[in-house]
Amino acid sequence: MTRLVVVSNRVEEAGKNQTSVGGLAVSIQAALETYGGIWFGWSGKYAAKVSVRPNVTSTNGLTYATLDLSPQDYEEYYSGYANRVIWPVFHYRPDLMTFRRKDYDGYRRVNAYFAKKLAPLLEGDDFIWVHDYHLIPLAHELRQKGVNHPIGFFLHIPFPVPEVLTALPGHHELVESLCAYDVVGFQTEMDLYAFHNYITREIQGQVMSNGIVKANGRTFFAGVFPIGIDVENAAAVAEDSKKSTTTVKMQESLHGRPMIIGVDRLDYSKGIMERFLAFEHFLQVCPEFQEQCATLIQIAPLSRSDVQEYKEMRDEISTAAGRINGRFSEFNWVPIRYMNHRFKRRTLMGFFRTSHVGFVTPLRDGMNLVAKEYIAAQDPEDPGVLVLSHFAGAVHELDDHSLVVNPYNIEEVADALKQALVMPLDERQARWTEMMKTLRRNDITTWREKFVAALREAPYSVN
Ligand code: GDG
């Protein structure tokens, strides 16, 4: 029987650490349940002495094979090259890149190590689906070891235009290694367009009208597979959570006043600082909402806190929250409730349902699942409004019915907040209904099935 082998930087075992299990982990587990197979990747642990063989466990018929990393691997491959080079450049921030040759060597070394440990686990007709920017060269490394299985790659983050990507030292080698896949998937048409441009302009490849790409001596398919969510599950969890103690306490604490919610990993790509400045401007120019005490709930769990840029950003954002609260707070109202810890998924869904506005304003984002979760969590009788950045991948699906803003334009964002808070019920319902249709048409199952179907078509040829 054909098995699916999923490879990602981190493996999230079912039933463990439920606060961190997001939509992607649930989707991968569902795919593995459908096709049977293995989820292979880093255990999340690093130790001076790493085991030579992957740690293999089976739960509910699913097999997890995980590897530990050495502290040097963690520093060079993960913190170094993946998070301080690829992440900033792919999010259009080459100014934040810290490139060191030894980090790139570590990145290649860990990809080769993953390939070496994965190859012996493969069976005859397995097909392999690799996720995200940590593992771009993995197919190349597997091919070097004689692996001829269909291998697909999905990039969860944006693919930058060549003018930006070429700021990354060694970009040719990195993109050429992508050509070792049979299917390369992106979140949006913009990402695919940027990839096509790079292929033709930088490595003299060819792009056919049917999505087939010929480059670096290989023929493969590159396409758009916008990631979705489990819409019905998110809606059901949100509906159920509205009676939970935490959601009820949140509602009581607002005394019937409007709530605006932002939920993001604490990352510079998410635009949290610009969002706070826009909210400050909104309070300044719309004093009626000071009296109504509109409250911004910002949940921002810490991420990559060992990277210097993230430490600095954390200090700046905390300072801004303190300053804005000092400026506008009353004895019985604080405008920004800023929290750096994670909440249970159920609690988050309850908060989404309670909020009048979903405030999703990244400066650059592959998709942004929070935008989709916010919509799915709304009460059909009284839905909230989504204020969505022009630079989130989700805007390509939701632009007609959300309030689209340029996150750098704080006056425009403040206007959108006001428009959202005064929007009549019939308009809110009409917008929400259309966005739900889009979410349902392209949910997490559709995403997975379309990708797997493309992978099953491999190998691709020009004719
Ligand atoms: C990458 C790309 C792309 C957040 N805080 C808590 C919590 N979350 C959950 C959200 C959502 C997920 O984490 C975050 O997903 P996003 O899509 O918003 O962003 P990234 O983490 O940057 O994800 C992104 C995505 O991959 C998928 O392809 O959309 O562009 O950057 O599900 O709800 N979950 C819980 N507690 C929290 O405090 N339980």
PDB file of N, CA, C and O in Angstrom, residues 1 3 20 72 74 138 195 231 241 245 264 278 301 303 314 345 388 399 421 431-432 437 441 449 457:
ATOM      1  N   MET A   1       0.836  -1.206   0.000  1.00  0.00           N
ATOM      2  CA  MET A   1       0.000   0.000   0.000  1.00  0.00           C
ATOM      3  C   MET A   1       0.873   1.259   0.000  1.00  0.00           C
ATOM      4  O   MET A   1       1.888   1.299   0.668  1.00  0.00           O
ATOM      5  N   ARG A   3       2.276   4.629   1.058  1.00  0.00           N
ATOM      6  CA  ARG A   3       2.269   5.364   2.331  1.00  0.00           C
ATOM      7  C   ARG A   3       2.675   6.820   2.084  1.00  0.00           C
ATOM      8  O   ARG A   3       3.434   7.110   1.157  1.00  0.00           O
ATOM      9  N   SER A  20       0.090  23.822  21.894  1.00  0.00           N
ATOM     10  CA  SER A  20       0.855  24.233  20.727  1.00  0.00           C
ATOM     11  C   SER A  20       0.382  23.562  19.447  1.00  0.00           C
ATOM     12  O   SER A  20       0.845  23.894  18.369  1.00  0.00           O
ATOM     13  N   GLN A  72      25.236  22.415  18.481  1.00  0.00           N
ATOM     14  CA  GLN A  72      25.818  23.105  17.309  1.00  0.00           C
ATOM     15  C   GLN A  72      24.819  23.102  16.131  1.00  0.00           C
ATOM     16  O   GLN A  72      24.644  24.116  15.450  1.00  0.00           O
ATOM     17  N   TYR A  74      21.591  22.919  16.358  1.00  0.00           N
ATOM     18  CA  TYR A  74      20.490  23.818  16.723  1.00  0.00           C
ATOM     19  C   TYR A  74      20.882  25.267  16.432  1.00  0.00           C
ATOM     20  O   TYR A  74      20.137  26.035  15.821  1.00  0.00           O
ATOM     21  N   LEU A 138      16.303  19.232   1.232  1.00  0.00           N
ATOM     22  CA  LEU A 138      16.165  17.816   1.622  1.00  0.00           C
ATOM     23  C   LEU A 138      16.017  16.888   0.410  1.00  0.00           C
ATOM     24  O   LEU A 138      16.637  15.816   0.368  1.00  0.00           O
ATOM     25  N   PHE A 195       8.500  33.065  -7.875  1.00  0.00           N
ATOM     26  CA  PHE A 195       9.319  31.869  -8.129  1.00  0.00           C
ATOM     27  C   PHE A 195       9.588  31.724  -9.630  1.00  0.00           C
ATOM     28  O   PHE A 195      10.722  31.501 -10.050  1.00  0.00           O
ATOM     29  N   VAL A 231     -12.789  24.155   9.100  1.00  0.00           N
ATOM     30  CA  VAL A 231     -13.764  25.212   9.380  1.00  0.00           C
ATOM     31  C   VAL A 231     -14.838  24.745  10.363  1.00  0.00           C
ATOM     32  O   VAL A 231     -15.156  25.441  11.339  1.00  0.00           O
ATOM     33  N   SER A 241     -17.155  26.833  23.266  1.00  0.00           N
ATOM     34  CA  SER A 241     -16.326  27.576  24.219  1.00  0.00           C
ATOM     35  C   SER A 241     -17.007  28.823  24.757  1.00  0.00           C
ATOM     36  O   SER A 241     -16.588  29.384  25.771  1.00  0.00           O
ATOM     37  N   THR A 245     -15.800  28.921  31.331  1.00  0.00           N
ATOM     38  CA  THR A 245     -15.579  29.883  32.411  1.00  0.00           C
ATOM     39  C   THR A 245     -14.696  31.041  31.942  1.00  0.00           C
ATOM     40  O   THR A 245     -14.980  32.211  32.237  1.00  0.00           O
ATOM     41  N   ASP A 264      -0.914  36.487  17.592  1.00  0.00           N
ATOM     42  CA  ASP A 264       0.238  36.249  16.722  1.00  0.00           C
ATOM     43  C   ASP A 264       1.404  35.735  17.549  1.00  0.00           C
ATOM     44  O   ASP A 264       1.608  36.216  18.662  1.00  0.00           O
ATOM     45  N   ALA A 278      -1.373  52.081  15.475  1.00  0.00           N
ATOM     46  CA  ALA A 278      -2.652  52.370  14.803  1.00  0.00           C
ATOM     47  C   ALA A 278      -3.776  52.430  15.837  1.00  0.00           C
ATOM     48  O   ALA A 278      -4.663  53.295  15.763  1.00  0.00           O
ATOM     49  N   PRO A 301       2.303  34.944  22.055  1.00  0.00           N
ATOM     50  CA  PRO A 301       3.234  34.008  22.687  1.00  0.00           C
ATOM     51  C   PRO A 301       4.656  34.200  22.167  1.00  0.00           C
ATOM     52  O   PRO A 301       4.841  34.479  20.976  1.00  0.00           O
ATOM     53  N   SER A 303       8.277  33.653  20.763  1.00  0.00           N
ATOM     54  CA  SER A 303       8.862  32.670  19.860  1.00  0.00           C
ATOM     55  C   SER A 303      10.286  33.090  19.569  1.00  0.00           C
ATOM     56  O   SER A 303      10.603  34.286  19.582  1.00  0.00           O
ATOM     57  N   ARG A 314      10.770  42.471  21.435  1.00  0.00           N
ATOM     58  CA  ARG A 314       9.908  42.252  22.604  1.00  0.00           C
ATOM     59  C   ARG A 314       9.942  43.460  23.535  1.00  0.00           C
ATOM     60  O   ARG A 314       8.899  43.921  24.008  1.00  0.00           O
ATOM     61  N   ARG A 345      -6.381  26.149  22.737  1.00  0.00           N
ATOM     62  CA  ARG A 345      -7.060  26.463  21.469  1.00  0.00           C
ATOM     63  C   ARG A 345      -8.532  26.796  21.716  1.00  0.00           C
ATOM     64  O   ARG A 345      -9.083  27.727  21.132  1.00  0.00           O
ATOM     65  N   LEU A 388      -7.939  43.204   7.800  1.00  0.00           N
ATOM     66  CA  LEU A 388      -6.906  42.296   7.288  1.00  0.00           C
ATOM     67  C   LEU A 388      -5.858  43.044   6.466  1.00  0.00           C
ATOM     68  O   LEU A 388      -6.189  43.848   5.594  1.00  0.00           O
ATOM     69  N   ASP A 399     -10.218  39.279   0.333  1.00  0.00           N
ATOM     70  CA  ASP A 399     -10.130  40.734   0.136  1.00  0.00           C
ATOM     71  C   ASP A 399     -11.472  41.401  -0.150  1.00  0.00           C
ATOM     72  O   ASP A 399     -11.681  42.549   0.225  1.00  0.00           O
ATOM     73  N   LEU A 421     -16.222  48.877  13.891  1.00  0.00           N
ATOM     74  CA  LEU A 421     -16.974  48.956  15.146  1.00  0.00           C
ATOM     75  C   LEU A 421     -18.371  49.558  14.970  1.00  0.00           C
ATOM     76  O   LEU A 421     -19.252  49.317  15.794  1.00  0.00           O
ATOM     77  N   ARG A 431     -20.969  40.143   4.766  1.00  0.00           N
ATOM     78  CA  ARG A 431     -19.521  39.949   4.565  1.00  0.00           C
ATOM     79  C   ARG A 431     -19.096  38.590   5.119  1.00  0.00           C
ATOM     80  O   ARG A 431     -18.351  37.837   4.487  1.00  0.00           O
ATOM     81  N   TRP A 432     -19.557  38.291   6.325  1.00  0.00           N
ATOM     82  CA  TRP A 432     -19.155  37.043   6.985  1.00  0.00           C
ATOM     83  C   TRP A 432     -19.624  35.820   6.176  1.00  0.00           C
ATOM     84  O   TRP A 432     -18.860  34.853   5.999  1.00  0.00           O
ATOM     85  N   LYS A 437     -18.131  31.035   2.962  1.00  0.00           N
ATOM     86  CA  LYS A 437     -18.225  30.207   1.741  1.00  0.00           C
ATOM     87  C   LYS A 437     -16.816  29.930   1.201  1.00  0.00           C
ATOM     88  O   LYS A 437     -16.490  28.806   0.823  1.00  0.00           O
ATOM     89  N   ARG A 441     -14.982  26.302   0.878  1.00  0.00           N
ATOM     90  CA  ARG A 441     -14.577  25.811  -0.442  1.00  0.00           C
ATOM     91  C   ARG A 441     -13.130  25.349  -0.418  1.00  0.00           C
ATOM     92  O   ARG A 441     -12.751  24.426  -1.104  1.00  0.00           O
ATOM     93  N   GLU A 449      -5.682  17.352  -0.027  1.00  0.00           N
ATOM     94  CA  GLU A 449      -6.000  16.439  -1.124  1.00  0.00           C
ATOM     95  C   GLU A 449      -5.455  16.951  -2.450  1.00  0.00           C
ATOM     96  O   GLU A 449      -4.987  16.172  -3.278  1.00  0.00           O
ATOM     97  N   GLU A 457       0.700  12.558  -9.374  1.00  0.00           N
ATOM     98  CA  GLU A 457       0.904  12.704 -10.830  1.00  0.00           C
ATOM     99  C   GLU A 457       2.381  12.569 -11.214  1.00  0.00           C
ATOM    100  O   GLU A 457       2.709  12.447 -12.388  1.00  0.00           O
TER     101      GLU A 457
END
